[in-house]
């Protein structure tokens, strides 16, 4: 029994989500191999080889994989799949784009967002926006799955895996890379930050979000938002936390002006400490908060920032 973890990276750095996925693979048992697909990505391969528990790293280093298009990468993963019992990727936007394509090419079911390993063929995953946990068993010969990274600790260093080149090159006929707009920020990346400050509809406007940014900068925190704030145009959608956004589990999550719809709670309720600021004492967010402050955010947040 062998597991193949598809690494997430930017051609230079291995992303932390891969470390959580490697831990999930270790719970299954058997050898753990990592696949690095990209261009000029040898540094990523070396970083993956140094992760504890990894026994081999496959590197597909080719210009055709420079932008890691899911249409190309899926064909490569499907070609390597017969040698493995389990294929795993982080349940990030990239993983959610890739793994359904792999499952379709292999004609198997996909296990989505697994959060616990019961046995090599049985897993737990959230359903109904996390309000229930389903235990699912797969009889597929090759199990294709995405991993909820907040449910597993990051794997540590200490490995010395062998690195092997993969020479197969796949290019999709009907898909080509046109361009990208990369969001740049001096703040920590949302899914890996230890502290997250999120604003909701109650913040009122894009201009008012400045008080959220100021508080976050004092704390060295990432900034998130509820879907209501994103839909209202206060912030870009890459800041959305929730069932249809990013799933986070920082050490400290501060929810400002967020009522706490179940879709938002699904993306942050695994945070270690949750602080909620809302002027509505009946807001659902207080049901999951460790600390709740019933107050006008436009008074409370500047005061908190000042004291920090």
XYZ file of C-alpha atoms in Angstrom:
308
model
C 0.000 0.000 0.000
C 1.470 3.345 -1.102
C 0.147 6.893 -0.958
C 0.847 9.693 -3.406
C 0.540 13.262 -2.107
C 0.279 15.969 -4.767
C 2.363 18.900 -3.525
C 1.054 22.437 -3.549
C 3.704 25.062 -4.284
C 4.623 28.167 -6.288
C 7.643 26.609 -8.071
C 9.907 27.953 -5.339
C 8.376 27.146 -1.960
C 6.474 24.130 -0.667
C 3.180 25.312 0.824
C 2.247 24.375 4.375
C -0.952 22.679 3.183
C 1.195 19.876 1.757
C 2.640 19.161 5.212
C -0.857 18.681 6.662
C -1.729 16.364 3.775
C 1.401 14.286 4.389
C 0.261 13.825 7.990
C -3.112 12.582 6.719
C -1.303 10.110 4.462
C 0.713 8.843 7.435
C -2.539 7.985 9.230
C -3.450 5.670 6.336
C -0.187 3.737 6.574
C 2.236 2.531 3.938
C 4.886 4.417 1.976
C 4.369 8.101 1.301
C 5.489 9.525 -2.035
C 5.157 13.183 -3.014
C 4.588 14.428 -6.553
C 5.960 17.879 -7.415
C 4.643 19.199 -10.731
C 5.998 22.501 -12.022
C 8.832 24.277 -13.797
C 12.220 25.019 -12.245
C 10.855 23.477 -9.077
C 13.870 21.528 -7.791
C 13.918 23.593 -4.583
C 10.363 22.422 -3.873
C 11.374 18.807 -4.452
C 14.260 19.146 -2.003
C 11.951 20.671 0.598
C 9.483 17.792 0.151
C 12.286 15.230 0.454
C 13.221 16.708 3.852
C 9.739 16.161 5.331
C 9.511 13.399 7.922
C 7.738 10.276 6.683
C 8.252 10.890 2.960
C 10.051 7.995 1.278
C 10.238 9.242 -2.325
C 9.680 12.442 -4.282
C 8.684 12.422 -7.955
C 9.486 15.608 -9.860
C 7.796 16.516 -13.145
C 9.858 19.590 -14.055
C 8.823 20.890 -17.453
C 7.777 24.198 -18.990
C 4.405 22.613 -19.820
C 3.701 22.473 -16.063
C 4.905 26.021 -15.291
C 1.414 27.234 -14.360
C 0.263 23.874 -12.971
C -2.914 23.792 -15.019
C -5.250 21.201 -13.539
C -6.050 19.884 -17.032
C -2.375 18.960 -17.564
C -1.554 17.845 -14.019
C -4.625 15.604 -13.778
C -3.471 13.565 -16.780
C -0.051 13.083 -15.196
C -1.494 12.048 -11.826
C -3.859 9.590 -13.551
C -0.908 8.074 -15.426
C 0.996 7.510 -12.169
C -2.081 6.376 -10.218
C -1.948 2.578 -10.888
C 1.117 2.318 -8.635
C -0.787 3.724 -5.648
C -3.699 2.846 -3.396
C -4.404 6.432 -2.292
C -4.035 9.806 -4.020
C -4.218 12.850 -1.727
C -4.213 16.612 -2.210
C -5.061 19.517 0.091
C -8.712 20.645 -0.057
C -7.616 24.094 -1.221
C -8.872 25.829 -4.375
C -6.042 24.166 -6.326
C -6.785 20.728 -4.870
C -10.514 21.114 -5.434
C -9.775 21.972 -9.063
C -7.450 19.019 -9.596
C -8.784 15.972 -7.766
C -12.270 15.729 -9.339
C -10.550 15.618 -12.744
C -8.257 12.826 -11.543
C -11.221 10.845 -10.186
C -13.071 11.262 -13.484
C -10.082 10.066 -15.513
C -9.767 7.007 -13.259
C -13.554 6.445 -13.173
C -13.654 6.293 -9.371
C -15.466 8.215 -6.646
C -13.768 11.116 -4.910
C -13.637 11.404 -1.120
C -13.904 15.122 -0.408
C -12.592 17.106 2.540
C -11.607 14.151 4.734
C -10.952 15.169 8.339
C -10.112 11.824 9.970
C -8.789 8.407 8.937
C -10.639 5.486 10.494
C -8.930 2.801 8.403
C -7.295 2.636 4.960
C -10.722 2.464 3.301
C -12.872 4.406 5.798
C -12.779 8.131 6.454
C -14.731 10.922 8.146
C -15.807 14.072 6.355
C -18.088 16.997 7.237
C -21.521 17.368 5.640
C -24.300 19.962 5.996
C -21.746 22.768 6.417
C -20.032 20.843 9.205
C -23.178 20.280 11.268
C -22.796 16.523 10.858
C -19.856 14.195 10.292
C -20.274 11.360 7.788
C -18.234 8.166 7.994
C -17.691 6.902 4.444
C -16.149 3.691 3.178
C -14.692 3.320 -0.304
C -14.316 0.073 -2.214
C -12.458 1.708 -5.119
C -9.068 0.185 -5.818
C -7.538 3.662 -6.020
C -8.888 6.156 -3.525
C -8.834 9.782 -4.654
C -9.278 12.289 -1.830
C -8.899 15.886 -0.783
C -7.814 16.618 2.783
C -9.193 19.251 5.165
C -5.839 20.639 6.216
C -7.110 22.210 9.445
C -7.913 18.720 10.778
C -4.305 17.458 10.636
C -1.092 18.816 12.148
C 1.736 19.749 9.805
C 4.393 17.084 9.267
C 7.809 17.998 10.636
C 11.291 17.952 9.173
C 13.767 15.091 9.371
C 13.261 13.160 6.150
C 15.814 12.282 3.486
C 13.739 10.867 0.639
C 15.100 9.967 -2.775
C 14.188 12.319 -5.643
C 13.268 10.852 -9.025
C 12.463 12.628 -12.286
C 9.160 12.035 -14.064
C 9.563 12.549 -17.794
C 5.970 12.204 -19.000
C 4.582 15.484 -20.335
C 0.861 16.056 -20.817
C -0.693 19.142 -22.379
C -4.422 19.732 -22.662
C -5.676 20.323 -26.209
C -8.414 22.802 -25.368
C -6.898 24.688 -22.438
C -4.078 27.203 -22.375
C -2.736 29.660 -19.847
C -3.713 33.263 -20.585
C -2.639 35.211 -17.505
C -3.015 35.664 -13.786
C -3.441 38.417 -11.264
C -1.654 37.562 -8.049
C -2.820 39.306 -4.902
C 0.149 40.743 -3.020
C 0.054 41.542 0.662
C 2.506 42.157 3.476
C 0.136 40.345 5.823
C 0.331 36.575 6.454
C -1.421 34.204 4.052
C -4.967 33.588 5.239
C -5.001 29.780 5.467
C -1.671 29.526 7.300
C -1.866 32.577 9.604
C -1.798 32.090 13.371
C -4.131 35.058 13.888
C -7.027 36.065 11.624
C -9.227 39.146 11.903
C -12.387 38.916 9.790
C -15.009 41.537 9.027
C -18.615 41.032 8.036
C -21.628 42.897 6.742
C -21.681 44.955 9.941
C -18.475 46.757 8.912
C -20.655 48.625 6.448
C -18.334 49.556 3.574
C -14.968 49.066 1.945
C -13.711 52.291 3.532
C -14.764 51.110 6.979
C -12.678 47.954 6.500
C -9.666 50.148 7.315
C -10.367 49.570 11.022
C -10.116 45.809 10.403
C -6.799 46.233 8.571
C -5.415 48.449 11.337
C -6.298 45.933 14.044
C -4.825 43.094 11.972
C -1.572 44.986 11.445
C -1.246 45.545 15.199
C -1.595 41.800 15.742
C 0.469 40.663 12.736
C -2.695 38.942 11.528
C -4.229 37.947 8.214
C -7.506 39.564 7.181
C -10.611 37.574 6.229
C -14.236 38.343 5.523
C -17.668 36.789 5.505
C -19.447 36.043 2.250
C -21.832 38.942 2.924
C -18.884 41.362 3.021
C -17.447 39.898 -0.183
C -20.797 39.954 -2.009
C -21.276 43.578 -0.957
C -17.962 44.455 -2.587
C -16.191 45.478 0.615
C -13.210 43.177 -0.090
C -12.034 40.796 -2.872
C -13.311 37.223 -2.848
C -9.909 35.689 -2.064
C -10.462 36.936 1.504
C -13.689 34.971 2.005
C -13.774 32.528 4.916
C -16.468 29.852 4.947
C -17.955 26.826 3.289
C -17.543 28.327 -0.196
C -14.375 30.240 0.724
C -11.251 29.347 2.649
C -11.177 27.082 5.702
C -8.979 28.418 8.494
C -8.032 27.231 11.980
C -5.708 29.828 13.494
C -4.691 30.110 17.129
C -6.887 33.232 17.383
C -9.870 34.195 15.204
C -11.495 37.591 15.721
C -14.911 37.979 14.047
C -15.992 41.613 13.737
C -19.521 42.443 12.646
C -20.156 38.857 11.546
C -23.506 37.342 12.485
C -22.305 33.747 12.170
C -24.271 31.992 9.419
C -23.517 28.262 9.319
C -21.665 28.675 6.018
C -19.186 31.013 7.715
C -18.907 28.869 10.835
C -17.972 25.891 8.647
C -14.828 27.733 7.609
C -13.555 28.869 11.025
C -15.099 26.963 13.916
C -11.965 24.789 14.349
C -10.013 27.897 15.408
C -8.363 27.453 18.812
C -9.762 30.672 20.337
C -12.692 32.582 18.804
C -13.470 36.183 19.724
C -16.700 37.778 18.455
C -17.621 41.468 18.412
C -21.223 42.186 17.442
C -23.880 44.607 18.677
C -26.617 41.922 18.356
C -26.571 39.766 21.504
C -28.581 37.079 19.663
C -26.038 36.698 16.825
C -25.254 32.997 16.215
C -21.516 33.711 16.262
C -21.703 33.938 20.058
C -22.660 30.259 20.229
C -19.187 29.219 19.062
C -17.183 32.128 20.490
C -14.858 31.627 23.457
C -15.062 35.359 24.158
C -17.965 37.562 23.085
C -18.261 41.326 23.223
C -21.703 42.851 22.638
C -20.749 46.319 21.442
C -20.687 48.682 18.493
C -17.664 47.610 16.471
C -16.907 51.202 15.475
C -16.277 51.947 19.150
C -14.828 48.631 20.325
C -12.337 47.926 17.537
C -10.539 51.318 17.577
C -10.381 51.100 21.380
C -8.916 47.598 21.189
C -6.411 48.732 18.579
C -5.412 51.679 20.745
C -4.771 49.473 23.769
C -2.678 47.083 21.688
